[in-house]
Amino acid sequence: MPIETRMEDQLTLPLADAPGNVVRLPAGARPRAAGAPARTSGNGPRLAELLGALSLALDMTEGQPAGHCQRSCWIGQHIGRAIGLSTLEMRELYYATLLKDSGCSSNAARVCQLFLTDDRSFKRDVKIAGSSLPGMFRFVLSHTGLKAGLADRFRALVNAVQNGGQIARELTETRCSRGAQIARQLRFGDAVAEGIASLDEHWDGSGAPEGMSGDEIPLYSRIALLAQVVDVFHTSVGAQATREEVARRSGRLLDPRLCDVFDVISRDADFWRGLAAEDLEQRLFEMEPARQPQPVDDDYLDDIALAFGQVVDAKSPFTAGHSERVALVADQVSRGLGLDEDQRRWLRRGALLHDVGKLGVSNTILDKPGKLDAREWAEMQRHALQTELILARIGSFGALARVAGAHHEKLDGTGYPRGLDARHIRLETRIITTADIFDALTADRPYRAAMPTQQALAVMRESVGSAIDADCFAALERALPSLGIRC
Ligand SMILES: [Fe+2]
Ligand SMILES: [Fe+2]
């Protein structure tokens, strides 16, 4: 069951030592985030660094080895340079390839529902499966409902075989249109958005969602698809087999002229060495083609956090709007606690991104209507640390990474991922935790309907002191009218 479910279960359990042993914090003992949040204008992260780090969350959703989007971007830049793109075009291509999977979370739940399988391995393996009918048939047979009952598996298989074309179009359409929308929210223009929207179109017209062919397909989409094929095959079967696979797909999925260009590039051993280099991420950031250096100021950072919060929320129907609501509630709680505008703004970003690590959790777990087994629960718990690890890759996000990644820690030390106790859980984390629990309880879950506000508050009250900070809880209760929430 989703993480919030587990949290709720813990909250509803009788607390063996409450209320006498509830942790009471001495005044002033609550740690603050190291490094006060500061305005970012002038010294904020570079756009490439920021989006490069967040692209790691997209890799997890696609079941790809970490760095897939970055490597695709790196390959794309080699192809773009070889065909003589201008600096502006190279920049557009840079972000179209880096963000090609921005819409990936939007069809994950549907993949899981239609094929009764883990969306991440399905998405990983479909990229390797051949596009021929027998190839796709074998893929569907080997990936549909493997852990489901016989009758359910049979129904899913019949549906996949009978409606395969329509299903593929639906899944691709969702992913591509959402990806283009996210690119626009990230302030990219039509060229980047359309490059992402047409990623799954094939040179021979067999792709989706529009069935475009040849030069009708935007150039950035054609390059991004080639780059994707190169990285997926290179990480699984090596350089020589990748060259052969590109040649096999040339003129079918892939633009044959770009395949010829790639053939030349791929004869250079340095290309493959660069692709596998440990410092590829750093080199990629330095390759960012700059028409004019665009500082990521506070407004832009807010937009980026909001857009990626939406990518996270799109992963499961049960988390729709969760990150945004947590940010709103956290903001009102921080206002009630007297945080200044800069601190609140900083914290809103942390709240928007607190579950970014959930992009790596399979929908078979996120949307499971029953209790999680030990393995599933361990995978669910990993999301908190993943959030921290992803955000920590952005140089100036160190403090925010620790604050957001600790949102399942508890004051009594029984939380995760580190089992931090009250002495080490910062006010900013406590605020996000309070907002997160409140939203989890008052939203629908796979196994129950949303709780009425009063009931949710009563459940939370039980854990004030052990999991929930008393001041944050009081501020939450005071803030509800300003949030339009009736008790
Ligand atoms: Fe979480
Ligand atoms: Fe959450």
Short mmCIF file of C-alpha atoms and ligand atoms in Angstrom, two decimals:
data_model
loop_
_atom_site.label_atom_id
_atom_site.label_comp_id
_atom_site.label_asym_id
_atom_site.label_seq_id
_atom_site.Cartn_x
_atom_site.Cartn_y
_atom_site.Cartn_z
CA MET A 1 0.00 0.00 0.00
CA PRO A 2 1.20 3.53 -0.57
CA ILE A 3 3.49 5.09 1.93
CA GLU A 4 0.77 7.27 3.35
CA THR A 5 -1.27 4.17 4.00
CA ARG A 6 1.46 2.71 6.07
CA MET A 7 1.81 6.01 7.85
CA GLU A 8 -1.89 6.07 8.53
CA ASP A 9 -1.78 2.53 9.87
CA GLN A 10 0.91 3.52 12.27
CA LEU A 11 -1.05 6.53 13.34
CA THR A 12 -4.17 4.53 14.06
CA LEU A 13 -2.32 1.95 16.13
CA PRO A 14 -2.67 2.44 19.86
CA LEU A 15 0.51 4.10 21.03
CA ALA A 16 1.89 1.91 23.74
CA ASP A 17 3.51 4.72 25.62
CA ALA A 18 1.17 7.61 24.90
CA PRO A 19 0.45 10.07 26.29
CA GLY A 20 2.83 9.97 29.22
CA ASN A 21 5.96 9.29 27.20
CA VAL A 22 5.17 11.52 24.28
CA VAL A 23 8.35 13.21 23.20
CA ARG A 24 8.28 16.81 24.33
CA LEU A 25 10.82 19.06 22.78
CA PRO A 26 12.48 21.58 25.00
CA ALA A 27 11.91 25.06 23.67
CA GLY A 28 14.58 25.96 21.17
CA ALA A 29 15.79 22.37 20.78
CA ARG A 30 14.39 21.96 17.32
CA PRO A 31 17.13 22.03 14.71
CA ARG A 32 16.79 24.33 11.74
CA ALA A 33 17.97 23.65 8.24
CA ALA A 34 21.66 24.25 7.86
CA GLY A 35 22.21 27.18 5.62
CA ALA A 36 19.27 29.53 5.76
CA PRO A 37 17.28 29.52 2.56
CA ALA A 38 18.49 32.36 0.48
CA ARG A 39 17.33 34.07 -2.66
CA THR A 40 18.76 32.18 -5.57
CA SER A 41 19.04 34.98 -8.09
CA GLY A 42 22.56 35.29 -9.30
CA ASN A 43 23.93 32.12 -7.75
CA GLY A 44 21.21 29.57 -8.39
CA PRO A 45 21.81 26.23 -10.08
CA ARG A 46 22.40 26.06 -13.81
CA LEU A 47 19.40 24.95 -15.80
CA ALA A 48 21.28 21.96 -17.22
CA GLU A 49 22.38 20.86 -13.75
CA LEU A 50 18.88 21.18 -12.33
CA LEU A 51 17.04 19.41 -15.13
CA GLY A 52 19.84 16.89 -15.53
CA ALA A 53 19.43 15.86 -11.89
CA LEU A 54 15.65 15.70 -12.13
CA SER A 55 15.93 13.63 -15.31
CA LEU A 56 17.27 10.84 -13.07
CA ALA A 57 13.76 10.57 -11.64
CA LEU A 58 12.43 10.10 -15.18
CA ASP A 59 14.93 7.27 -15.73
CA MET A 60 13.56 5.48 -12.68
CA THR A 61 10.00 5.77 -13.99
CA GLU A 62 11.07 4.27 -17.31
CA GLY A 63 12.92 1.43 -15.59
CA GLN A 64 16.13 2.62 -17.23
CA PRO A 65 19.60 2.61 -15.67
CA ALA A 66 20.33 5.95 -14.00
CA GLY A 67 21.58 8.54 -16.48
CA HIS A 68 19.62 7.28 -19.50
CA CYS A 69 18.18 10.73 -20.33
CA GLN A 70 21.56 12.37 -19.79
CA ARG A 71 23.28 9.85 -22.06
CA SER A 72 20.54 10.28 -24.69
CA CYS A 73 21.17 14.01 -24.53
CA TRP A 74 24.91 13.45 -24.92
CA ILE A 75 24.37 11.17 -27.95
CA GLY A 76 21.90 13.66 -29.42
CA GLN A 77 24.44 16.47 -29.13
CA HIS A 78 26.98 14.43 -31.10
CA ILE A 79 24.45 13.83 -33.86
CA GLY A 80 23.30 17.46 -33.85
CA ARG A 81 26.86 18.69 -34.14
CA ALA A 82 27.60 16.26 -36.97
CA ILE A 83 24.65 17.52 -39.03
CA GLY A 84 25.57 21.15 -38.44
CA LEU A 85 22.77 22.43 -36.19
CA SER A 86 23.03 26.04 -35.04
CA THR A 87 23.64 26.96 -31.40
CA LEU A 88 19.95 27.67 -30.88
CA GLU A 89 18.99 24.34 -32.46
CA MET A 90 21.61 22.52 -30.39
CA ARG A 91 20.10 24.05 -27.27
CA GLU A 92 16.60 23.02 -28.23
CA LEU A 93 17.83 19.54 -29.05
CA TYR A 94 19.69 19.42 -25.72
CA TYR A 95 16.50 19.91 -23.73
CA ALA A 96 14.25 17.87 -26.05
CA THR A 97 16.50 14.84 -25.49
CA LEU A 98 17.14 15.47 -21.77
CA LEU A 99 13.40 15.82 -21.10
CA LYS A 100 12.14 13.30 -23.66
CA ASP A 101 10.62 11.17 -20.88
CA SER A 102 8.85 13.99 -18.97
CA GLY A 103 5.47 12.46 -19.69
CA CYS A 104 6.53 8.97 -18.62
CA SER A 105 4.71 8.94 -15.30
CA SER A 106 1.33 9.73 -16.85
CA ASN A 107 0.74 6.28 -18.36
CA ALA A 108 2.45 4.15 -15.71
CA ALA A 109 -0.74 3.34 -13.80
CA ARG A 110 -2.51 2.46 -17.06
CA VAL A 111 0.31 0.12 -18.15
CA CYS A 112 0.04 -1.62 -14.81
CA GLN A 113 -3.74 -1.86 -15.08
CA LEU A 114 -3.87 -3.06 -18.71
CA PHE A 115 -1.04 -5.57 -18.60
CA LEU A 116 -1.30 -6.60 -14.93
CA THR A 117 2.40 -6.14 -14.54
CA ASP A 118 5.16 -3.98 -13.15
CA ASP A 119 5.15 -0.80 -15.24
CA ARG A 120 8.90 -0.21 -14.86
CA SER A 121 10.09 -3.54 -16.26
CA PHE A 122 7.40 -3.37 -18.95
CA LYS A 123 8.59 0.07 -20.02
CA ARG A 124 12.23 -0.99 -19.91
CA ASP A 125 11.74 -4.13 -21.97
CA VAL A 126 9.36 -2.68 -24.58
CA LYS A 127 12.21 -0.48 -25.79
CA ILE A 128 14.23 -3.57 -26.64
CA ALA A 129 11.40 -5.63 -28.14
CA GLY A 130 11.24 -5.59 -31.92
CA SER A 131 8.45 -3.55 -33.50
CA SER A 132 7.36 -6.39 -35.81
CA LEU A 133 4.00 -8.02 -35.09
CA PRO A 134 5.50 -11.38 -34.06
CA GLY A 135 8.04 -9.50 -31.90
CA MET A 136 5.34 -7.48 -30.17
CA PHE A 137 3.18 -10.57 -29.73
CA ARG A 138 6.03 -12.39 -28.01
CA PHE A 139 6.63 -9.33 -25.85
CA VAL A 140 3.00 -9.11 -24.76
CA LEU A 141 2.89 -12.84 -24.01
CA SER A 142 6.01 -12.65 -21.90
CA HIS A 143 5.00 -9.53 -19.97
CA THR A 144 1.27 -9.72 -19.36
CA GLY A 145 -0.16 -10.77 -16.01
CA LEU A 146 2.69 -13.05 -15.02
CA LYS A 147 1.71 -12.92 -11.37
CA ALA A 148 -2.03 -12.70 -11.97
CA GLY A 149 -4.51 -15.56 -11.81
CA LEU A 150 -5.03 -17.56 -15.00
CA ALA A 151 -8.41 -16.02 -15.80
CA ASP A 152 -7.20 -12.45 -15.27
CA ARG A 153 -4.09 -13.09 -17.34
CA PHE A 154 -6.14 -14.56 -20.15
CA ARG A 155 -8.54 -11.58 -20.16
CA ALA A 156 -5.61 -9.15 -20.22
CA LEU A 157 -3.95 -11.06 -23.08
CA VAL A 158 -7.13 -11.14 -25.14
CA ASN A 159 -7.56 -7.43 -24.61
CA ALA A 160 -3.91 -6.73 -25.55
CA VAL A 161 -4.14 -8.81 -28.72
CA GLN A 162 -7.55 -7.53 -29.84
CA ASN A 163 -6.94 -3.88 -29.05
CA GLY A 164 -3.16 -3.72 -29.29
CA GLY A 165 -3.03 -0.83 -31.77
CA GLN A 166 -5.53 1.25 -29.88
CA ILE A 167 -3.82 0.56 -26.53
CA ALA A 168 -0.40 1.52 -27.91
CA ARG A 169 -1.84 4.74 -29.31
CA GLU A 170 -3.59 5.58 -26.05
CA LEU A 171 -0.48 4.99 -23.94
CA THR A 172 1.75 6.91 -26.31
CA GLU A 173 -0.69 9.77 -26.72
CA THR A 174 -0.94 10.21 -22.94
CA ARG A 175 2.79 10.12 -22.46
CA CYS A 176 3.66 12.39 -25.38
CA SER A 177 1.05 15.07 -24.84
CA ARG A 178 1.83 15.21 -21.12
CA GLY A 179 5.56 15.39 -21.85
CA ALA A 180 5.03 18.31 -24.22
CA GLN A 181 2.88 20.06 -21.62
CA ILE A 182 5.57 19.67 -18.98
CA ALA A 183 8.18 21.08 -21.39
CA ARG A 184 6.03 24.16 -21.88
CA GLN A 185 5.60 24.55 -18.13
CA LEU A 186 9.38 24.45 -17.94
CA ARG A 187 9.34 27.48 -20.28
CA PHE A 188 10.51 25.71 -23.42
CA GLY A 189 9.02 26.68 -26.77
CA ASP A 190 7.18 24.72 -29.43
CA ALA A 191 10.30 23.16 -30.95
CA VAL A 192 11.24 21.39 -27.71
CA ALA A 193 7.64 20.52 -26.84
CA GLU A 194 6.95 19.08 -30.30
CA GLY A 195 10.24 17.19 -30.23
CA ILE A 196 9.03 15.45 -27.07
CA ALA A 197 5.44 15.00 -28.33
CA SER A 198 6.57 13.05 -31.42
CA LEU A 199 9.25 10.89 -29.80
CA ASP A 200 7.39 7.67 -30.59
CA GLU A 201 6.68 8.38 -34.25
CA HIS A 202 8.53 6.04 -36.62
CA TRP A 203 10.19 6.86 -39.92
CA ASP A 204 8.03 4.28 -41.77
CA GLY A 205 4.76 5.59 -40.29
CA SER A 206 4.29 2.69 -37.88
CA GLY A 207 4.63 4.82 -34.75
CA ALA A 208 2.16 6.70 -32.58
CA PRO A 209 0.19 8.75 -31.73
CA GLU A 210 -0.18 10.43 -35.16
CA GLY A 211 1.39 7.81 -37.43
CA MET A 212 3.63 10.49 -38.98
CA SER A 213 6.35 9.36 -41.35
CA GLY A 214 9.64 10.57 -42.83
CA ASP A 215 10.37 14.26 -42.63
CA GLU A 216 6.92 14.97 -41.21
CA ILE A 217 8.38 13.89 -37.88
CA PRO A 218 10.18 16.76 -36.12
CA LEU A 219 13.95 16.46 -36.42
CA TYR A 220 14.50 16.57 -32.63
CA SER A 221 12.11 13.61 -32.21
CA ARG A 222 13.99 11.60 -34.82
CA ILE A 223 17.31 12.33 -33.13
CA ALA A 224 15.90 11.65 -29.65
CA LEU A 225 14.53 8.26 -30.73
CA LEU A 226 17.84 7.29 -32.30
CA ALA A 227 19.69 8.43 -29.16
CA GLN A 228 17.28 6.42 -27.01
CA VAL A 229 17.82 3.26 -29.05
CA VAL A 230 21.59 3.73 -28.90
CA ASP A 231 21.66 4.13 -25.12
CA VAL A 232 19.18 1.36 -24.36
CA PHE A 233 21.08 -1.16 -26.47
CA HIS A 234 24.52 0.06 -25.46
CA THR A 235 23.76 -0.35 -21.75
CA SER A 236 22.33 -3.83 -22.31
CA VAL A 237 24.29 -5.44 -25.16
CA GLY A 238 27.33 -3.25 -25.89
CA ALA A 239 28.64 -1.08 -28.71
CA GLN A 240 28.90 -3.52 -31.60
CA ALA A 241 25.41 -4.96 -31.09
CA THR A 242 24.09 -1.40 -30.85
CA ARG A 243 25.57 -0.50 -34.23
CA GLU A 244 23.93 -3.59 -35.71
CA GLU A 245 20.58 -2.79 -34.11
CA VAL A 246 20.63 0.78 -35.42
CA ALA A 247 21.38 -0.57 -38.91
CA ARG A 248 18.46 -3.03 -38.55
CA ARG A 249 16.06 -0.25 -37.52
CA SER A 250 17.30 2.20 -40.14
CA GLY A 251 14.49 3.15 -42.52
CA ARG A 252 11.91 1.46 -40.28
CA LEU A 253 11.81 3.12 -36.88
CA LEU A 254 14.72 5.42 -37.53
CA ASP A 255 15.62 8.10 -40.04
CA PRO A 256 18.15 6.37 -42.37
CA ARG A 257 20.14 9.56 -42.92
CA LEU A 258 20.61 10.02 -39.19
CA CYS A 259 21.56 6.35 -38.91
CA ASP A 260 24.27 6.94 -41.50
CA VAL A 261 25.53 9.89 -39.47
CA PHE A 262 25.51 7.74 -36.36
CA ASP A 263 27.41 5.03 -38.22
CA VAL A 264 30.27 7.47 -38.76
CA ILE A 265 30.16 8.77 -35.16
CA SER A 266 30.09 5.25 -33.78
CA ARG A 267 33.36 4.29 -35.48
CA ASP A 268 35.17 6.56 -33.05
CA ALA A 269 36.20 4.68 -29.90
CA ASP A 270 36.22 7.98 -28.00
CA PHE A 271 32.48 8.28 -28.54
CA TRP A 272 31.85 5.03 -26.68
CA ARG A 273 34.41 5.83 -24.02
CA GLY A 274 32.74 9.20 -23.44
CA LEU A 275 29.33 7.58 -23.23
CA ALA A 276 30.48 5.23 -20.50
CA ALA A 277 32.61 7.78 -18.65
CA GLU A 278 31.89 8.36 -14.98
CA ASP A 279 32.03 12.11 -15.39
CA LEU A 280 29.55 12.18 -18.29
CA GLU A 281 27.05 14.13 -16.17
CA GLN A 282 29.55 16.89 -15.50
CA ARG A 283 30.71 16.96 -19.11
CA LEU A 284 27.13 17.13 -20.29
CA PHE A 285 26.42 20.17 -18.12
CA GLU A 286 29.44 21.87 -19.62
CA MET A 287 28.18 21.06 -23.12
CA GLU A 288 24.93 22.99 -22.61
CA PRO A 289 24.69 25.21 -25.68
CA ALA A 290 23.96 28.70 -24.48
CA ARG A 291 22.24 31.18 -26.74
CA GLN A 292 22.35 33.50 -23.79
CA PRO A 293 23.00 32.15 -20.34
CA GLN A 294 19.66 31.92 -18.62
CA PRO A 295 19.88 32.23 -14.85
CA VAL A 296 17.50 30.00 -12.96
CA ASP A 297 16.01 32.67 -10.75
CA ASP A 298 13.49 32.14 -7.96
CA ASP A 299 10.44 32.35 -10.22
CA TYR A 300 11.89 29.81 -12.62
CA LEU A 301 12.85 27.49 -9.75
CA ASP A 302 9.26 27.65 -8.51
CA ASP A 303 7.99 26.70 -11.98
CA ILE A 304 10.42 23.79 -12.23
CA ALA A 305 9.47 22.47 -8.78
CA LEU A 306 5.78 22.76 -9.65
CA ALA A 307 6.23 20.96 -12.98
CA PHE A 308 8.17 18.07 -11.46
CA GLY A 309 5.69 17.87 -8.58
CA GLN A 310 3.07 17.29 -11.25
CA VAL A 311 5.20 14.60 -12.90
CA VAL A 312 5.32 12.84 -9.53
CA ASP A 313 1.60 13.21 -8.89
CA ALA A 314 0.72 11.84 -12.34
CA LYS A 315 2.32 8.48 -11.49
CA SER A 316 -0.71 7.21 -9.62
CA PRO A 317 -4.39 8.19 -9.68
CA PHE A 318 -4.24 8.10 -5.88
CA THR A 319 -1.61 10.81 -5.68
CA ALA A 320 -3.17 13.23 -8.16
CA GLY A 321 -2.59 16.73 -6.79
CA HIS A 322 -0.80 15.42 -3.66
CA SER A 323 2.48 17.34 -3.98
CA GLU A 324 0.72 20.58 -4.81
CA ARG A 325 -1.65 20.24 -1.85
CA VAL A 326 1.21 19.34 0.50
CA ALA A 327 3.02 22.49 -0.67
CA LEU A 328 -0.07 24.63 -0.06
CA VAL A 329 -0.71 23.23 3.40
CA ALA A 330 3.00 23.37 4.32
CA ASP A 331 3.08 26.99 3.22
CA GLN A 332 0.17 27.94 5.45
CA VAL A 333 1.64 26.03 8.39
CA SER A 334 4.97 27.83 7.92
CA ARG A 335 3.18 31.16 7.74
CA GLY A 336 1.47 30.36 11.04
CA LEU A 337 4.84 29.51 12.55
CA GLY A 338 6.29 32.85 11.50
CA LEU A 339 8.68 31.77 8.75
CA ASP A 340 9.61 34.65 6.48
CA GLU A 341 8.75 34.82 2.77
CA ASP A 342 12.14 33.49 1.59
CA GLN A 343 11.96 30.51 3.92
CA ARG A 344 8.39 29.77 2.87
CA ARG A 345 9.27 29.89 -0.79
CA TRP A 346 12.21 27.56 -0.26
CA LEU A 347 10.05 25.19 1.73
CA ARG A 348 7.29 25.16 -0.89
CA ARG A 349 9.84 23.79 -3.38
CA GLY A 350 10.87 21.10 -0.93
CA ALA A 351 7.21 20.18 -0.40
CA LEU A 352 6.56 20.03 -4.14
CA LEU A 353 9.52 17.71 -4.61
CA HIS A 354 9.30 15.67 -1.39
CA ASP A 355 8.04 12.53 -3.18
CA VAL A 356 10.14 12.80 -6.35
CA GLY A 357 11.71 9.46 -5.35
CA LYS A 358 8.27 7.82 -5.75
CA LEU A 359 8.82 7.94 -9.50
CA GLY A 360 11.00 4.88 -8.93
CA VAL A 361 8.27 2.88 -7.21
CA SER A 362 6.24 0.48 -9.33
CA ASN A 363 2.52 1.13 -9.67
CA THR A 364 1.92 -2.48 -8.67
CA ILE A 365 2.93 -1.17 -5.23
CA LEU A 366 1.65 2.42 -5.34
CA ASP A 367 -1.83 1.34 -6.43
CA LYS A 368 -2.04 -1.97 -4.58
CA PRO A 369 -5.39 -2.22 -2.81
CA GLY A 370 -4.10 -4.50 -0.05
CA LYS A 371 -1.28 -4.77 2.45
CA LEU A 372 2.28 -4.62 1.14
CA ASP A 373 4.59 -7.57 1.73
CA ALA A 374 8.06 -7.01 3.15
CA ARG A 375 9.74 -6.61 -0.25
CA GLU A 376 7.11 -4.18 -1.48
CA TRP A 377 7.28 -2.17 1.70
CA ALA A 378 11.07 -1.94 1.43
CA GLU A 379 10.71 -0.67 -2.16
CA MET A 380 8.13 1.87 -1.04
CA GLN A 381 10.36 3.11 1.75
CA ARG A 382 13.24 3.65 -0.64
CA HIS A 383 11.43 6.62 -2.18
CA ALA A 384 12.41 8.94 0.66
CA LEU A 385 16.13 8.31 0.26
CA GLN A 386 15.78 8.51 -3.52
CA THR A 387 14.25 11.97 -3.12
CA GLU A 388 17.26 13.04 -1.09
CA LEU A 389 19.78 11.51 -3.49
CA ILE A 390 18.22 13.09 -6.57
CA LEU A 391 17.91 16.57 -5.07
CA ALA A 392 21.40 16.37 -3.56
CA ARG A 393 22.88 16.15 -7.05
CA ILE A 394 21.96 19.78 -7.52
CA GLY A 395 24.83 21.67 -5.94
CA SER A 396 22.80 24.35 -4.16
CA PHE A 397 20.03 21.95 -3.07
CA GLY A 398 21.98 20.12 -0.34
CA ALA A 399 19.90 21.43 2.57
CA LEU A 400 16.62 21.13 0.67
CA ALA A 401 17.49 17.52 -0.23
CA ARG A 402 17.94 16.58 3.43
CA VAL A 403 14.80 18.41 4.50
CA ALA A 404 12.60 16.84 1.79
CA GLY A 405 14.15 13.37 2.03
CA ALA A 406 13.41 13.20 5.77
CA HIS A 407 9.64 13.62 5.48
CA HIS A 408 8.94 10.11 6.81
CA GLU A 409 11.20 10.45 9.83
CA LYS A 410 9.47 10.50 13.22
CA LEU A 411 10.27 12.43 16.34
CA ASP A 412 10.58 9.20 18.33
CA GLY A 413 13.16 7.79 15.92
CA THR A 414 10.94 5.08 14.38
CA GLY A 415 10.66 6.65 10.94
CA TYR A 416 12.75 6.18 7.83
CA PRO A 417 15.06 6.27 5.93
CA ARG A 418 17.56 7.04 8.70
CA GLY A 419 15.56 6.67 11.90
CA LEU A 420 16.38 10.25 12.88
CA ASP A 421 14.90 11.42 16.14
CA ALA A 422 13.61 14.77 17.37
CA ARG A 423 17.10 16.14 17.92
CA HIS A 424 17.87 15.81 14.23
CA ILE A 425 14.59 16.53 12.48
CA ARG A 426 14.42 20.11 11.35
CA LEU A 427 11.43 22.38 11.60
CA GLU A 428 11.11 22.53 7.82
CA THR A 429 10.90 18.73 7.63
CA ARG A 430 8.32 18.64 10.42
CA ILE A 431 6.18 21.08 8.50
CA ILE A 432 6.30 18.95 5.33
CA THR A 433 5.59 15.81 7.37
CA THR A 434 2.54 17.39 8.98
CA ALA A 435 1.16 18.55 5.63
CA ASP A 436 1.97 15.17 4.04
CA ILE A 437 0.12 13.17 6.69
CA PHE A 438 -2.86 15.51 6.61
CA ASP A 439 -3.15 15.20 2.84
CA ALA A 440 -2.66 11.42 2.91
CA LEU A 441 -5.47 11.00 5.41
CA THR A 442 -7.89 13.33 3.67
CA ALA A 443 -7.38 11.90 0.16
CA ASP A 444 -8.71 8.69 -1.38
CA ARG A 445 -6.43 5.69 -1.17
CA PRO A 446 -6.55 2.39 -3.11
CA TYR A 447 -8.30 0.67 -0.18
CA ARG A 448 -10.39 3.42 1.43
CA ALA A 449 -12.15 6.69 0.82
CA ALA A 450 -10.82 10.00 2.07
CA MET A 451 -11.29 10.69 5.78
CA PRO A 452 -13.35 13.68 6.85
CA THR A 453 -11.18 16.49 8.21
CA GLN A 454 -12.19 16.03 11.85
CA GLN A 455 -11.43 12.33 11.75
CA ALA A 456 -8.06 12.97 10.12
CA LEU A 457 -7.18 15.54 12.77
CA ALA A 458 -8.20 13.14 15.52
CA VAL A 459 -5.95 10.44 14.04
CA MET A 460 -3.08 12.89 13.76
CA ARG A 461 -3.59 14.14 17.32
CA GLU A 462 -2.81 10.64 18.56
CA SER A 463 0.68 10.97 17.15
CA VAL A 464 1.53 14.48 18.17
CA GLY A 465 4.85 14.24 19.93
CA SER A 466 5.82 10.84 18.55
CA ALA A 467 5.51 11.48 14.82
CA ILE A 468 4.02 14.94 14.45
CA ASP A 469 5.41 18.14 15.88
CA ALA A 470 3.01 19.80 18.34
CA ASP A 471 3.59 23.34 17.07
CA CYS A 472 3.16 22.27 13.45
CA PHE A 473 -0.05 20.45 14.29
CA ALA A 474 -1.44 23.49 16.12
CA ALA A 475 -0.46 25.68 13.16
CA LEU A 476 -2.20 23.24 10.81
CA GLU A 477 -5.43 23.45 12.82
CA ARG A 478 -5.26 27.24 12.78
CA ALA A 479 -4.50 27.30 9.04
CA LEU A 480 -7.43 25.17 7.88
CA PRO A 481 -9.91 28.05 7.44
CA SER A 482 -7.40 29.94 5.27
CA LEU A 483 -7.09 26.81 3.12
CA GLY A 484 -10.84 26.71 2.70
CA ILE A 485 -11.02 23.45 4.65
CA ARG A 486 -14.00 23.12 6.94
CA CYS A 487 -13.69 21.15 10.13
FE FE B 1 6.57 10.16 0.88
FE FE B 2 3.88 12.50 0.19
#
